[in-house]
Short mmCIF file of C-alpha atoms in Angstrom, two decimals:
data_model
loop_
_atom_site.label_atom_id
_atom_site.label_comp_id
_atom_site.label_asym_id
_atom_site.label_seq_id
_atom_site.Cartn_x
_atom_site.Cartn_y
_atom_site.Cartn_z
CA MET A 794 21.81 15.40 -18.08
CA ILE A 795 21.89 17.90 -15.21
CA LYS A 796 19.85 20.29 -17.39
CA LEU A 797 17.05 17.71 -17.61
CA ILE A 798 16.56 17.54 -13.84
CA LYS A 799 13.94 19.85 -12.38
CA ILE A 800 14.07 20.70 -8.67
CA ASP A 801 11.43 23.09 -7.27
CA GLU A 802 12.82 24.86 -4.22
CA ASP A 803 9.34 26.06 -3.22
CA SER A 804 7.71 22.64 -3.41
CA ARG A 805 6.69 20.74 -0.28
CA VAL A 806 7.72 17.48 -1.99
CA PRO A 807 11.00 16.22 -0.43
CA LYS A 808 13.98 16.91 -2.67
CA TYR A 809 15.07 13.26 -2.80
CA LYS A 810 11.64 12.38 -4.19
CA GLN A 811 11.86 15.22 -6.71
CA ILE A 812 15.14 13.70 -7.93
CA VAL A 813 13.57 10.26 -8.25
CA ASP A 814 10.47 11.62 -10.01
CA SER A 815 12.51 13.77 -12.38
CA ILE A 816 14.74 10.87 -13.45
CA LEU A 817 11.71 8.62 -13.92
CA GLN A 818 9.99 11.28 -15.99
CA ASN A 819 13.04 11.68 -18.22
CA ILE A 820 13.17 7.91 -18.72
CA ALA A 821 9.47 7.90 -19.64
CA ASN A 822 10.05 10.76 -22.10
CA GLY A 823 12.96 8.95 -23.75
CA ASN A 824 15.54 11.48 -22.62
CA LEU A 825 17.48 8.84 -20.69
CA LYS A 826 18.47 5.53 -22.29
CA ILE A 827 19.75 2.15 -21.12
CA ASN A 828 23.46 2.28 -20.11
CA GLN A 829 23.48 6.08 -20.11
CA LYS A 830 25.72 7.50 -17.40
CA ILE A 831 24.22 9.88 -14.85
CA PRO A 832 26.06 12.36 -12.58
CA SER A 833 27.86 11.21 -9.46
CA ILE A 834 26.34 11.91 -6.05
CA ASN A 835 28.91 14.63 -5.40
CA SER A 836 28.32 16.32 -8.76
CA PHE A 837 24.58 16.24 -8.28
CA SER A 838 24.73 17.70 -4.76
CA GLU A 839 27.12 20.49 -5.83
CA GLU A 840 25.04 21.42 -8.88
CA PHE A 841 21.79 21.77 -6.93
CA TYR A 842 23.24 22.96 -3.61
CA MET A 843 21.75 20.10 -1.65
CA SER A 844 23.21 17.67 0.85
CA ARG A 845 25.01 14.56 -0.33
CA ASP A 846 22.68 12.47 1.89
CA THR A 847 19.63 13.74 -0.02
CA VAL A 848 21.06 12.71 -3.38
CA GLU A 849 22.29 9.40 -1.98
CA LYS A 850 18.80 8.59 -0.66
CA ALA A 851 17.31 9.23 -4.11
CA TYR A 852 19.96 7.10 -5.81
CA ASN A 853 19.45 4.27 -3.31
CA ILE A 854 15.73 4.23 -4.08
CA LEU A 855 16.49 4.07 -7.81
CA LYS A 856 19.02 1.30 -7.19
CA GLU A 857 16.54 -0.73 -5.10
CA ARG A 858 14.05 -0.46 -7.95
CA LYS A 859 16.85 -1.52 -10.31
CA ILE A 860 16.47 1.60 -12.43
CA ILE A 861 20.12 2.55 -11.96
CA SER A 862 23.22 0.62 -10.94
CA SER A 863 26.71 1.61 -9.87
CA ILE A 864 30.01 0.35 -11.23
CA ARG A 865 32.97 0.79 -8.91
CA GLY A 866 35.33 3.45 -10.20
CA LYS A 867 33.06 4.41 -13.11
CA GLY A 868 29.83 5.81 -11.69
CA TYR A 869 26.07 5.35 -12.04
CA TYR A 870 24.20 4.11 -15.13
CA ILE A 871 20.59 3.67 -16.24
CA THR A 872 19.80 -0.06 -16.24
CA ARG A 873 16.02 -0.21 -16.74
CA THR A 874 13.61 1.94 -18.72
CA LYS A 875 10.41 -0.14 -18.82
CA LEU A 876 9.62 -0.28 -15.12
CA GLU A 877 7.39 2.77 -15.15
CA SER A 878 4.63 1.06 -17.13
CA LYS A 879 4.02 -1.24 -14.15
CA VAL A 880 2.60 -0.68 -10.70
CA ASN A 881 5.50 -0.63 -8.23
CA ILE A 882 4.74 -2.26 -4.88
CA LEU A 883 6.61 -2.74 -1.62
CA PHE A 884 5.50 -5.94 0.16
CA LEU A 885 6.65 -5.65 3.78
CA THR A 886 6.08 -8.67 6.02
CA ASN A 887 7.35 -9.85 9.39
CA LYS A 888 8.66 -13.33 8.48
CA LEU A 889 9.12 -15.89 5.72
CA SER A 890 6.92 -18.71 7.04
CA SER A 891 5.30 -21.16 4.64
CA TYR A 892 1.90 -19.52 5.02
CA LYS A 893 3.29 -15.98 4.62
CA MET A 894 4.92 -17.14 1.41
CA LYS A 895 1.59 -18.61 0.33
CA THR A 896 0.05 -15.13 0.64
CA TYR A 897 2.97 -13.53 -1.18
CA SER A 898 2.89 -16.09 -4.00
CA ALA A 899 -0.87 -15.67 -4.47
CA PHE A 900 -0.35 -11.90 -4.49
CA ILE A 901 2.32 -11.81 -7.21
CA ASN A 902 0.63 -14.54 -9.28
CA THR A 903 -2.62 -12.57 -9.31
CA LEU A 904 -0.79 -9.38 -10.28
CA GLY A 905 0.97 -11.19 -13.12
CA ALA A 906 2.98 -8.95 -15.42
CA ASN A 907 1.11 -5.85 -14.32
CA ALA A 908 3.36 -5.00 -11.38
CA HIS A 909 6.86 -5.00 -9.98
CA VAL A 910 6.95 -6.21 -6.35
CA ASP A 911 9.84 -5.82 -3.91
CA LEU A 912 9.71 -8.14 -0.89
CA GLN A 913 11.20 -6.91 2.40
CA ILE A 914 11.33 -8.87 5.69
CA TYR A 915 11.65 -7.08 9.05
CA HIS A 916 11.62 -10.14 11.38
CA CYS A 917 9.17 -8.58 13.87
CA ASP A 918 11.83 -5.95 14.61
CA GLU A 919 10.33 -2.47 15.03
CA THR A 920 13.58 -0.62 14.29
CA LEU A 921 14.16 -2.53 11.07
CA PHE A 922 10.52 -1.95 10.05
CA LEU A 923 10.83 1.80 10.61
CA ASN A 924 14.15 1.98 8.77
CA ILE A 925 12.68 0.19 5.73
CA LEU A 926 9.69 2.54 5.57
CA ASP A 927 11.95 5.56 5.95
CA LYS A 928 14.30 4.32 3.25
CA PHE A 929 11.52 3.73 0.74
CA GLU A 930 9.26 6.66 1.59
CA GLY A 931 7.68 7.92 -1.62
CA ALA A 932 9.31 5.24 -3.78
CA TYR A 933 6.29 3.02 -4.48
CA ASP A 934 2.76 3.17 -5.82
CA TYR A 935 1.50 0.82 -3.07
CA TYR A 936 2.76 -0.33 0.31
CA VAL A 937 1.45 -3.75 1.39
CA ILE A 938 2.22 -4.05 5.09
CA THR A 939 1.80 -6.75 7.74
CA THR A 940 2.40 -5.59 11.32
CA HIS A 941 3.58 -8.09 13.93
CA PHE A 942 6.30 -7.00 16.38
CA LYS A 943 8.03 -8.36 19.46
CA THR A 944 9.00 -6.76 22.76
CA ASP A 945 12.34 -7.30 24.50
CA GLU A 946 10.56 -10.07 26.44
CA LEU A 947 9.49 -11.70 23.12
CA LYS A 948 5.84 -10.79 23.61
CA HIS A 949 3.64 -9.95 20.62
CA LEU A 950 2.74 -6.37 19.68
CA SER A 951 0.46 -5.43 16.79
CA PHE A 952 1.93 -1.92 16.59
CA THR A 953 3.55 0.88 18.56
CA ASP A 954 3.07 4.66 18.48
CA GLU A 955 6.17 4.96 16.29
CA VAL A 956 4.80 2.38 13.84
CA VAL A 957 1.47 4.23 13.64
CA ASP A 958 3.26 7.53 12.98
CA ALA A 959 5.35 5.96 10.21
CA ILE A 960 2.33 4.40 8.54
CA LYS A 961 0.44 7.70 8.70
CA ARG A 962 3.13 9.23 6.50
CA ILE A 963 2.11 6.87 3.68
CA PRO A 964 -0.73 8.33 1.58
CA GLN A 965 -3.88 6.39 2.47
CA GLU A 966 -4.67 5.61 -1.15
CA LYS A 967 -1.31 3.80 -1.39
CA LEU A 968 -1.71 1.74 1.79
CA VAL A 969 -2.72 -1.94 2.02
CA ILE A 970 -2.83 -3.36 5.56
CA LEU A 971 -2.77 -7.13 6.00
CA ASP A 972 -3.79 -8.89 9.24
CA ASN A 973 -4.62 -5.80 11.32
CA ILE A 974 -8.05 -4.14 11.35
CA LYS A 975 -6.97 -1.50 13.88
CA LEU A 976 -4.35 0.20 11.70
CA GLY A 977 -5.14 2.82 9.08
CA THR A 978 -8.13 5.11 9.12
CA GLY A 979 -10.51 6.26 6.44
CA ASP A 980 -12.11 4.64 3.44
CA ASP A 981 -9.05 4.95 1.20
CA VAL A 982 -7.03 2.34 3.12
CA ILE A 983 -7.32 -1.26 1.92
CA LYS A 984 -7.52 -3.70 4.84
CA ILE A 985 -7.48 -7.48 4.49
CA TYR A 986 -7.39 -8.90 7.96
CA GLN A 987 -7.68 -11.82 10.35
CA ASP A 988 -9.80 -11.64 13.50
CA PHE A 989 -7.55 -13.75 15.69
CA GLU A 990 -9.78 -13.97 18.77
CA ASN A 991 -13.07 -14.73 17.04
CA ASP A 992 -11.46 -16.86 14.34
CA ILE A 993 -10.18 -19.50 16.77
CA TYR A 994 -13.35 -19.27 18.86
CA ASN A 995 -15.64 -19.87 15.89
CA ALA A 996 -13.42 -22.60 14.42
CA LEU A 997 -13.45 -24.52 17.72
CA LYS A 998 -17.24 -24.18 17.88
CA GLU A 999 -17.39 -25.70 14.41
CA GLY A 1000 -15.44 -28.71 15.65
CA LEU A 1001 -17.22 -28.92 19.02
CA GLU A 1002 -18.87 -32.29 18.39
CA LYS A 1003 -15.51 -34.04 17.97
CA ILE A 1004 -13.68 -31.88 20.52
CA ALA A 1005 -16.22 -32.74 23.22
CA LYS A 1006 -15.21 -36.44 23.25
CA TYR A 1007 -11.80 -35.51 24.73
CA LYS A 1008 -11.19 -35.01 28.47
CA ARG A 1009 -8.80 -32.06 28.25
CA LEU A 1010 -8.07 -29.46 25.58
CA ILE A 1011 -4.43 -28.28 25.65
CA LEU A 1012 -3.25 -25.21 23.72
CA VAL A 1013 0.50 -25.05 23.09
CA TYR A 1014 1.02 -21.28 22.82
CA PRO A 1015 4.71 -20.27 22.56
CA ASP A 1016 4.95 -17.28 24.87
CA LYS A 1017 8.56 -16.48 23.97
CA ALA A 1018 8.83 -17.26 20.28
CA VAL A 1019 11.28 -15.51 17.98
CA TYR A 1020 8.23 -14.55 15.93
CA PRO A 1021 5.50 -14.07 18.60
CA TYR A 1022 1.83 -14.81 17.97
CA PRO A 1023 -1.08 -12.48 18.82
CA ARG A 1024 -2.38 -13.00 22.35
CA ARG A 1025 -5.90 -12.66 20.95
CA ILE A 1026 -5.52 -16.35 20.03
CA LEU A 1027 -5.35 -17.07 23.77
CA HIS A 1028 -8.42 -14.94 24.47
CA GLY A 1029 -10.51 -16.76 21.88
CA PHE A 1030 -9.35 -20.17 23.14
CA ARG A 1031 -10.20 -19.38 26.78
CA LYS A 1032 -13.56 -17.93 25.77
CA PHE A 1033 -14.48 -21.15 23.95
CA CYS A 1034 -13.38 -23.44 26.79
CA VAL A 1035 -15.14 -21.45 29.52
CA GLU A 1036 -18.35 -21.07 27.52
CA HIS A 1037 -18.55 -24.82 26.81
CA GLU A 1038 -17.24 -25.91 30.23
CA ILE A 1039 -14.25 -27.72 28.74
CA ASN A 1040 -11.29 -28.66 30.94
CA PHE A 1041 -8.29 -26.87 29.42
CA GLU A 1042 -4.59 -26.14 29.90
CA ILE A 1043 -2.14 -23.77 28.23
CA LEU A 1044 1.49 -24.82 27.73
CA SER A 1045 4.35 -22.76 26.31
CA GLU A 1046 5.85 -25.70 24.40
CA VAL A 1047 5.71 -29.44 23.84
CA TYR A 1048 8.27 -30.71 26.32
CA ASP A 1049 10.52 -33.69 25.70
CA ASP A 1050 9.22 -36.77 27.52
CA MET A 1051 5.96 -34.97 28.23
CA ILE A 1052 3.27 -36.85 30.15
CA LEU A 1053 0.59 -37.82 27.65
CA LYS A 1054 -2.77 -39.23 28.70
CA LYS A 1055 -5.62 -40.79 26.80
CA GLY A 1056 -8.30 -38.18 26.23
CA ASP A 1057 -5.86 -35.30 25.61
CA LEU A 1058 -6.53 -33.04 22.63
CA PHE A 1059 -3.64 -30.73 21.69
CA ILE A 1060 -3.72 -27.55 19.65
CA THR A 1061 -0.24 -26.67 18.35
CA ILE A 1062 0.83 -23.44 16.68
CA GLU A 1063 4.51 -23.89 15.87
CA GLU A 1064 5.67 -26.61 13.48
CA SER A 1065 8.42 -27.76 15.85
CA ASP A 1066 5.85 -28.43 18.60
CA LEU A 1067 3.68 -30.40 16.18
CA VAL A 1068 6.64 -32.56 15.10
CA ASN A 1069 7.75 -33.20 18.69
CA LEU A 1070 4.20 -34.08 19.76
CA MET A 1071 3.61 -36.44 16.83
CA LYS A 1072 6.88 -38.23 17.56
CA GLN A 1073 5.95 -38.76 21.23
CA ILE A 1074 2.46 -39.99 20.32
CA ARG A 1075 4.03 -42.51 17.95
CA ASP A 1076 6.77 -43.58 20.38
CA GLU A 1077 4.25 -44.20 23.18
CA GLU A 1078 2.00 -46.09 20.76
CA PHE A 1079 -1.08 -43.96 21.25
CA VAL A 1080 -3.64 -44.01 18.43
CA LEU A 1081 -3.87 -40.58 16.81
CA GLY A 1082 -7.44 -39.36 16.56
CA LYS A 1083 -8.65 -41.87 19.13
CA ASP A 1084 -6.42 -41.92 22.21
CA ILE A 1085 -4.97 -38.47 21.64
CA GLY A 1086 -6.15 -35.75 19.28
CA VAL A 1087 -4.17 -33.07 17.47
CA ILE A 1088 -5.29 -29.82 15.85
CA SER A 1089 -2.73 -27.51 14.25
CA TYR A 1090 -2.95 -23.78 13.65
CA ASN A 1091 -2.37 -22.60 10.04
CA ASP A 1092 -2.50 -25.15 7.26
CA THR A 1093 0.50 -26.30 5.19
CA PRO A 1094 0.85 -28.93 2.44
CA LEU A 1095 2.68 -31.22 4.88
CA LYS A 1096 -0.19 -31.10 7.39
CA GLU A 1097 -2.62 -31.94 4.62
CA LEU A 1098 -0.42 -34.84 3.54
CA LEU A 1099 -0.20 -36.19 7.10
CA GLY A 1100 -3.94 -35.82 7.69
CA ILE A 1101 -3.63 -33.27 10.48
CA THR A 1102 -6.83 -31.41 11.37
CA VAL A 1103 -6.23 -27.67 11.17
CA MET A 1104 -7.73 -24.26 11.88
CA SER A 1105 -6.45 -21.89 9.26
CA THR A 1106 -6.81 -18.60 7.50
CA ASP A 1107 -7.12 -18.90 3.72
CA PHE A 1108 -3.78 -17.29 2.91
CA ASN A 1109 -4.32 -17.62 -0.83
CA ILE A 1110 -7.45 -15.49 -0.60
CA MET A 1111 -5.55 -12.92 1.43
CA GLY A 1112 -2.93 -12.47 -1.30
CA GLU A 1113 -5.38 -12.70 -4.20
CA THR A 1114 -7.74 -10.13 -2.67
CA ALA A 1115 -4.95 -7.63 -2.07
CA ALA A 1116 -3.75 -7.95 -5.65
CA ARG A 1117 -7.25 -7.74 -7.14
CA LEU A 1118 -8.06 -4.54 -5.24
CA ILE A 1119 -4.82 -2.93 -6.41
CA LEU A 1120 -5.35 -3.94 -10.04
CA ASN A 1121 -8.96 -2.73 -10.05
CA LYS A 1122 -8.15 0.41 -8.06
CA GLU A 1123 -10.80 -0.60 -5.52
CA LYS A 1124 -10.92 0.11 -1.79
CA GLY A 1125 -12.51 -1.66 1.14
CA HIS A 1126 -12.08 -3.76 4.28
CA PHE A 1127 -12.23 -7.55 3.95
CA LYS A 1128 -12.06 -10.28 6.59
CA VAL A 1129 -10.25 -13.37 5.33
CA PRO A 1130 -12.10 -16.70 5.77
CA PHE A 1131 -10.85 -18.84 8.67
CA ASN A 1132 -11.73 -22.52 8.35
CA PHE A 1133 -11.87 -25.61 10.54
CA ILE A 1134 -10.60 -28.42 8.29
CA ASP A 1135 -11.45 -31.82 9.77
CA ARG A 1136 -9.00 -34.58 8.87
CA ASN A 1137 -7.86 -37.75 10.64
CA SER A 1138 -6.19 -36.45 13.79
CA ILE A 1139 -9.20 -35.87 16.08
#
C-alpha cells in the first residue's frame, strides 16, 4: 500500500493533508477495500521520512471521519469506502441547547442523504474551539461555525483575535458562519445571522400595545452564565425602553422569594429563571397575563405548550438555509427572521 501513497515534497499542501487526500483517492479508485490493513504510524513515518505527529494527525482525521479504525495490537484498517460520494461537513457550535439542536436538526434533515455531518461542541471555550479547528484543518468540505465565547469573568465575547486568525485559515468557499455578521470577509463566505440588538428592539416594538399596559418592564439578563448571552440584547432592550419612556429594570437572575408587584412585566432568557418566576407567580396567586406578564427569549415546544409569549429567532430557518446553500453551492448573507409570538402570558 505504501507504493500507492503520493507525497509531493515541493507542494505547499501540508503533508498530513496529502496523506488524507491520497488515501481517500485510493479508496475512490478502488485500490483500497473495506477491512484492508494499512501501515502503522511508525512504518508510514519511516517510509516517507516525516514526523510521527504528522502521520498521527492524518490518521486521527481519517478515524474521526470513520474511514479507518484501529484494533489494539493489530493495527489500522479501512472501515468505510462510500463516504467520499457525500459532502463532509463539520458543524461546530457552542452548546447543546434545545434551540441550537433545532437548528442542527433542521440542517441535517434538509441535507438528507447528501452529506455526512460531524457535530462538535466547544462549550464557549476558546481553547477548545481552537483545538478543534486545528485538529480538523483541511478535513472537511464545509465548516459550519457558531461563535460565542466567554471570558474568565463569564462575560460574552463574539470572537477574539486568535479565533479570527483560525477562521481565516479556512478557505472562504468552505466557510459557513452562523449568528455573527462581523466574522468572515468576502462574497464567498456564507453568513446566516441574528441581529441581537435590533431583533429584540423590533420585537418589543411589535408588542408595544400590550407591553404599555404594564408599569415596569424587567429584563432578567444572566450576567455570569456558563453560556453567556450577547450584550447586544441589553443594548436593544435599553434602546426600546428609553425611546418609549418605559420604566425598566435589569436583573441578573430571578431570585428566590423575589418581590413581585402587580404591573410587572418580565423578560426571561434562561429556562431556569422562567421556571422559578412562573412558580412564584403561581404561589403568590397572581394572574398571569393580567397582574404580571412574562415574555421569554427563544421559543421551545414547552413554552408553546404553556402559552408563554416569546421573542425568538426562527432556528429551523437558520438550519434549513445553511443546508440549502451548501447543497445548491450558493453564497450569500442572510438575516434570520426574529418574531414576536403573542400568547397568553402578557
